[in-house]
Coordinates of C-alpha atoms in Angstrom, one line a residue:
M218 CA 236.5 105.7 61.4
T219 CA 238.3 107.7 58.5
D220 CA 238.3 106.8 54.6
E221 CA 241.8 106.0 53.7
F222 CA 242.9 109.1 51.6
T223 CA 244.9 108.1 48.3
P224 CA 246.7 111.1 46.9
A225 CA 246.2 111.6 43.4
L226 CA 249.8 112.5 42.1
T227 CA 250.9 108.7 43.1
S228 CA 248.1 106.8 41.5
T229 CA 246.7 108.2 38.8
D230 CA 247.9 106.4 35.5
W231 CA 249.1 109.8 33.5
N232 CA 249.8 108.2 29.8
A233 CA 245.8 106.7 30.6
E234 CA 244.7 110.2 31.2
W235 CA 246.6 111.7 28.3
K236 CA 245.2 109.4 26.0
E237 CA 241.9 110.2 27.1
L238 CA 242.8 113.6 26.4
Q239 CA 243.9 113.1 23.1
K240 CA 240.3 111.7 22.1
A241 CA 238.8 114.9 23.2
R242 CA 241.2 117.2 21.3
R243 CA 241.3 117.8 17.3
H244 CA 243.1 115.2 15.2
A245 CA 246.4 115.5 14.9
D246 CA 247.3 117.3 11.7
D247 CA 248.7 114.2 9.0
A248 CA 251.9 114.3 6.8
S249 CA 249.3 116.0 3.7
F250 CA 248.4 119.2 5.8
W251 CA 251.9 119.9 6.9
D252 CA 253.1 119.3 3.2
K253 CA 250.6 122.2 2.4
R254 CA 251.9 124.3 4.9
S255 CA 255.9 123.6 4.0
A256 CA 254.7 125.5 0.7
T257 CA 254.2 128.6 3.6
F258 CA 257.8 128.2 4.7
T259 CA 260.9 130.2 3.4
T260 CA 264.4 128.7 3.2
K261 CA 265.9 132.1 4.7
D262 CA 267.0 131.9 7.7
A263 CA 266.1 134.8 10.4
P264 CA 267.0 135.1 14.1
N265 CA 265.2 132.7 16.2
R266 CA 265.3 133.4 19.7
Y267 CA 263.4 130.0 20.6
V268 CA 266.3 127.7 18.5
E269 CA 268.7 129.5 20.4
A270 CA 267.0 128.8 23.8
F271 CA 266.5 124.9 22.8
L272 CA 270.5 124.5 21.5
A273 CA 271.8 126.3 24.6
Y274 CA 269.5 124.3 27.0
A275 CA 270.4 121.1 25.4
A276 CA 273.9 121.6 26.0
I277 CA 275.1 119.1 23.1
R278 CA 278.8 118.4 22.8
P279 CA 280.8 118.8 19.9
G280 CA 281.0 116.2 18.0
E281 CA 278.1 114.3 19.2
T282 CA 275.2 112.5 17.2
V283 CA 271.7 113.6 17.0
F284 CA 268.5 112.3 16.2
D285 CA 266.1 115.1 15.2
M286 CA 262.6 113.7 15.5
G287 CA 259.7 115.7 14.0
C288 CA 262.5 118.0 12.6
G289 CA 259.9 120.0 10.1
T290 CA 262.5 122.1 7.8
G291 CA 265.3 121.8 10.1
A292 CA 264.7 124.8 13.0
L293 CA 267.5 122.8 14.7
A294 CA 268.8 120.4 12.6
V295 CA 270.6 122.8 10.5
P296 CA 272.4 125.2 12.9
L297 CA 273.5 121.4 14.2
G298 CA 274.6 120.3 10.9
E299 CA 276.5 123.9 10.2
A300 CA 277.9 122.8 13.9
G301 CA 279.4 120.0 12.3
H302 CA 277.0 117.5 14.0
K303 CA 276.0 114.4 12.1
V304 CA 272.4 114.4 12.7
V305 CA 269.4 112.4 11.8
A306 CA 266.6 114.4 10.7
A307 CA 263.3 112.6 10.5
D308 CA 259.7 113.6 9.7
F309 CA 256.5 112.5 8.4
S310 CA 255.8 115.5 6.1
Q311 CA 258.1 115.0 2.3
G312 CA 257.1 119.2 2.4
M313 CA 259.0 119.8 5.6
L314 CA 262.1 117.7 4.3
D315 CA 262.3 119.2 1.4
Q316 CA 262.3 122.7 2.5
M317 CA 265.1 121.3 5.3
E318 CA 267.2 119.8 2.1
A319 CA 266.9 123.4 0.6
R320 CA 267.9 125.1 3.8
L321 CA 271.1 122.3 3.7
E322 CA 271.5 122.8 0.4
A323 CA 272.2 126.7 0.7
A324 CA 273.9 126.2 3.7
G325 CA 276.6 123.5 2.1
V326 CA 276.0 121.2 4.9
R327 CA 276.2 117.7 4.5
T328 CA 275.8 115.9 7.7
V329 CA 272.5 115.9 8.4
F330 CA 270.2 112.9 7.1
P331 CA 266.2 113.1 6.4
K332 CA 264.5 110.6 6.7
L333 CA 260.5 110.5 6.2
M334 CA 259.3 108.5 9.1
S335 CA 256.5 109.2 11.6
W336 CA 256.1 108.7 15.4
E337 CA 254.0 105.5 14.7
D338 CA 256.1 103.9 12.5
D339 CA 258.7 101.2 13.1
W340 CA 261.6 102.6 13.6
P341 CA 264.1 99.5 13.2
A342 CA 262.8 99.1 9.7
F343 CA 264.0 102.8 8.9
G344 CA 267.5 102.2 10.7
V345 CA 266.8 103.9 14.0
R346 CA 268.0 102.0 16.8
E347 CA 268.5 101.4 20.3
G348 CA 271.5 103.7 21.1
M349 CA 272.0 105.5 17.7
T350 CA 273.1 108.8 18.4
D351 CA 274.0 110.8 21.6
I352 CA 271.3 112.7 21.6
A353 CA 267.9 113.0 21.1
I354 CA 265.6 115.7 20.7
A355 CA 262.1 116.5 19.9
S356 CA 261.7 120.4 19.0
R357 CA 257.5 121.5 19.6
S358 CA 257.1 118.1 17.5
I359 CA 255.3 115.6 20.4
A360 CA 251.2 115.5 19.4
T361 CA 251.2 111.3 20.0
A362 CA 248.1 109.5 21.1
D363 CA 250.8 107.4 23.4
L364 CA 252.7 110.1 25.5
R365 CA 254.6 107.3 27.4
E366 CA 255.9 105.3 24.3
S367 CA 257.1 108.3 22.7
L368 CA 259.2 109.8 25.5
M369 CA 260.6 105.9 25.7
R370 CA 261.7 105.5 22.4
L371 CA 263.7 108.8 22.5
T372 CA 265.3 107.6 25.5
D373 CA 266.0 104.6 24.1
I374 CA 267.9 105.8 20.5
A375 CA 270.1 108.1 23.0
R376 CA 273.3 107.1 24.7
R377 CA 273.4 110.3 26.9
R378 CA 270.8 113.1 26.4
V379 CA 267.2 113.4 25.8
C380 CA 265.8 116.8 24.8
I381 CA 262.2 117.6 24.2
T382 CA 259.7 120.8 23.9
L383 CA 255.8 120.8 24.9
A384 CA 253.4 123.7 25.6
T385 CA 252.8 125.0 28.9
G386 CA 248.9 125.8 28.1
S387 CA 246.6 125.4 25.6
S388 CA 247.5 124.9 22.0
P389 CA 250.3 127.2 20.2
R390 CA 247.4 127.6 17.3
V391 CA 245.2 129.4 20.4
D392 CA 245.8 132.9 22.0
E393 CA 244.7 132.5 25.3
R394 CA 244.1 136.0 25.8
I395 CA 241.6 136.5 22.9
L396 CA 239.6 133.9 24.6
A397 CA 239.8 135.5 28.1
A398 CA 238.9 138.6 26.6
V399 CA 235.5 137.3 24.6
G400 CA 234.3 135.3 27.2
L401 CA 235.1 131.7 27.1
P402 CA 236.7 129.1 29.3
Q403 CA 239.9 127.9 28.0
V404 CA 240.8 124.1 27.7
L405 CA 244.6 124.1 29.1
G406 CA 246.2 121.1 28.6
R407 CA 249.5 121.6 30.6
D408 CA 251.3 118.6 28.2
Y409 CA 254.7 119.1 29.9
L410 CA 253.2 118.0 33.3
Y411 CA 252.0 114.6 31.3
A412 CA 255.3 113.8 30.1
F413 CA 256.8 114.8 33.6
N414 CA 254.7 112.7 35.5
I415 CA 255.3 110.1 33.3
L416 CA 259.1 110.2 33.4
A417 CA 258.7 110.5 37.2
C418 CA 257.0 107.0 37.3
E419 CA 259.6 105.6 35.2
G420 CA 262.2 106.9 37.7
I421 CA 263.8 109.5 35.2
K422 CA 264.8 112.8 37.0
A423 CA 263.8 115.5 33.7
E424 CA 265.0 119.0 34.5
V425 CA 262.3 121.7 33.3
R426 CA 263.1 125.1 32.2
Y427 CA 261.1 127.5 29.9
I428 CA 261.1 129.3 26.7
N429 CA 259.3 132.1 25.4
S430 CA 258.6 132.3 21.8
T431 CA 256.8 135.5 20.5
R432 CA 254.7 134.9 17.5
D433 CA 254.2 137.8 15.2
D434 CA 251.3 137.6 13.7
S435 CA 250.2 139.3 11.5
F436 CA 246.9 139.9 8.9
E437 CA 245.8 141.3 5.4
S438 CA 243.4 143.1 6.3
P439 CA 241.1 143.7 9.7
E440 CA 238.7 140.9 7.9
D441 CA 241.4 138.7 7.4
A442 CA 242.5 139.2 11.1
Y443 CA 238.9 138.3 12.2
E444 CA 238.4 135.3 10.1
K445 CA 241.8 133.3 10.8
L446 CA 241.2 134.5 14.6
S447 CA 237.4 133.4 15.1
A448 CA 238.9 129.9 14.0
M449 CA 240.1 129.5 17.7
I450 CA 236.4 130.7 18.7
D451 CA 235.1 127.6 16.8
D452 CA 237.7 125.1 17.6
C453 CA 236.1 122.5 20.6
S454 CA 239.2 121.4 21.6
A455 CA 240.1 124.9 22.9
V456 CA 236.9 126.0 24.5
Q457 CA 233.8 124.5 25.5
A458 CA 230.9 126.6 25.0
T459 CA 227.2 126.7 23.7
D460 CA 226.6 128.0 19.9
A461 CA 224.7 131.0 21.8
E462 CA 228.2 131.1 24.0
R463 CA 230.2 131.6 20.5
E464 CA 228.3 133.9 18.9
Q465 CA 228.3 136.2 21.4
A466 CA 231.8 135.7 21.6
R467 CA 232.7 136.4 17.8
G468 CA 231.0 139.8 18.6
R469 CA 233.5 140.4 21.3
L470 CA 236.4 139.6 19.1
R471 CA 235.4 142.0 16.5
E472 CA 235.1 144.7 19.6
W473 CA 238.3 143.4 20.8
L474 CA 239.9 143.9 17.1
A475 CA 239.1 147.4 16.6
A476 CA 240.9 148.2 20.4
N477 CA 244.2 145.8 19.5
L478 CA 244.7 145.6 16.1
V479 CA 246.9 147.9 14.6
P480 CA 249.2 148.9 11.0
N481 CA 252.0 146.8 10.8
E482 CA 255.3 149.1 10.7
N483 CA 257.7 146.4 9.9
A484 CA 255.0 145.2 7.1
G485 CA 256.9 143.2 3.9
Q486 CA 260.1 142.3 6.8
P487 CA 260.8 138.4 7.3
D488 CA 259.2 137.2 10.7
C489 CA 260.8 134.5 13.0
K490 CA 260.6 132.3 10.1
G491 CA 261.4 134.5 7.5
V492 CA 258.3 134.7 6.2
P493 CA 257.3 138.5 5.3
Q494 CA 254.7 140.2 7.4
N495 CA 251.4 141.1 6.4
P496 CA 249.7 145.1 6.9
W497 CA 248.2 144.5 10.2
R498 CA 249.3 143.4 13.6
L499 CA 248.0 142.8 16.9
R500 CA 249.0 145.9 19.6
E501 CA 250.8 143.3 22.1
P502 CA 252.6 140.4 19.7
R503 CA 251.7 137.0 21.5
T504 CA 253.9 135.0 23.5
V505 CA 254.1 130.9 23.6
T506 CA 255.6 129.6 26.7
W507 CA 257.3 126.1 26.2
A508 CA 258.4 123.9 28.5
F509 CA 262.0 122.4 28.1
L510 CA 262.4 118.9 29.7
A511 CA 266.2 117.0 29.4
W512 CA 267.3 114.1 31.0
D513 CA 270.3 112.3 30.6
K514 CA 270.7 108.2 30.5

């Protein structure tokens, strides 16, 4: 008599596994980190294929209201406001909200309402209540300890549709090509699969599409490139390696950069965030693939 087989797909508590994965990862950035980072962003608009794809997939109808959780500097909230939508745009970084408000002021948009609020806050205490808007979105902003709770909170807010994006591989801060080239094993999160499975367990049939986002990484000098990219090697959440293996990887990184770092012919021109590019770039731009998940109520 053989042991009864139990499929892991249907017996796994995906949210419990997510929680354990979050414990093994680097701590999520706090508001002060993003306040400082906001100073590196510009209010100048630049063509952004990611934003265009997200909004196309979201299929928000004319006149619909939107809740944007983790709005950052308003990559989605600003064009939605320009299109005439009323948007409640929440973020836990005042610096990011300040940048968004500057963009809104420059565009003459008065239909986007900033809200200083985190994923963990008591949303009703901030006026964010069940069924508040037609659409709820969270673009590249879900880095919470309890993924199920975050997904269900968004679902409760929306009257018609929820749209989110999550990473399909490693952290977007990690260039998987480089880790492979220097011989380090990667820890792939596959965050979107956790979300898909959690939603399926809730009886929610999410659609999944993909958005390729090109990163125009540029650097002040070859040494600047080495210092910034070697941070991936030291990130314990991105790789699992001994100190000796990391030291060997740093040597290989210098060899890789010698072959793959080239003068940037677009130095000084704005990148996808409107920030001036530096004098050096990687020979082949890095592509990060995001999973776009959406479900209707």
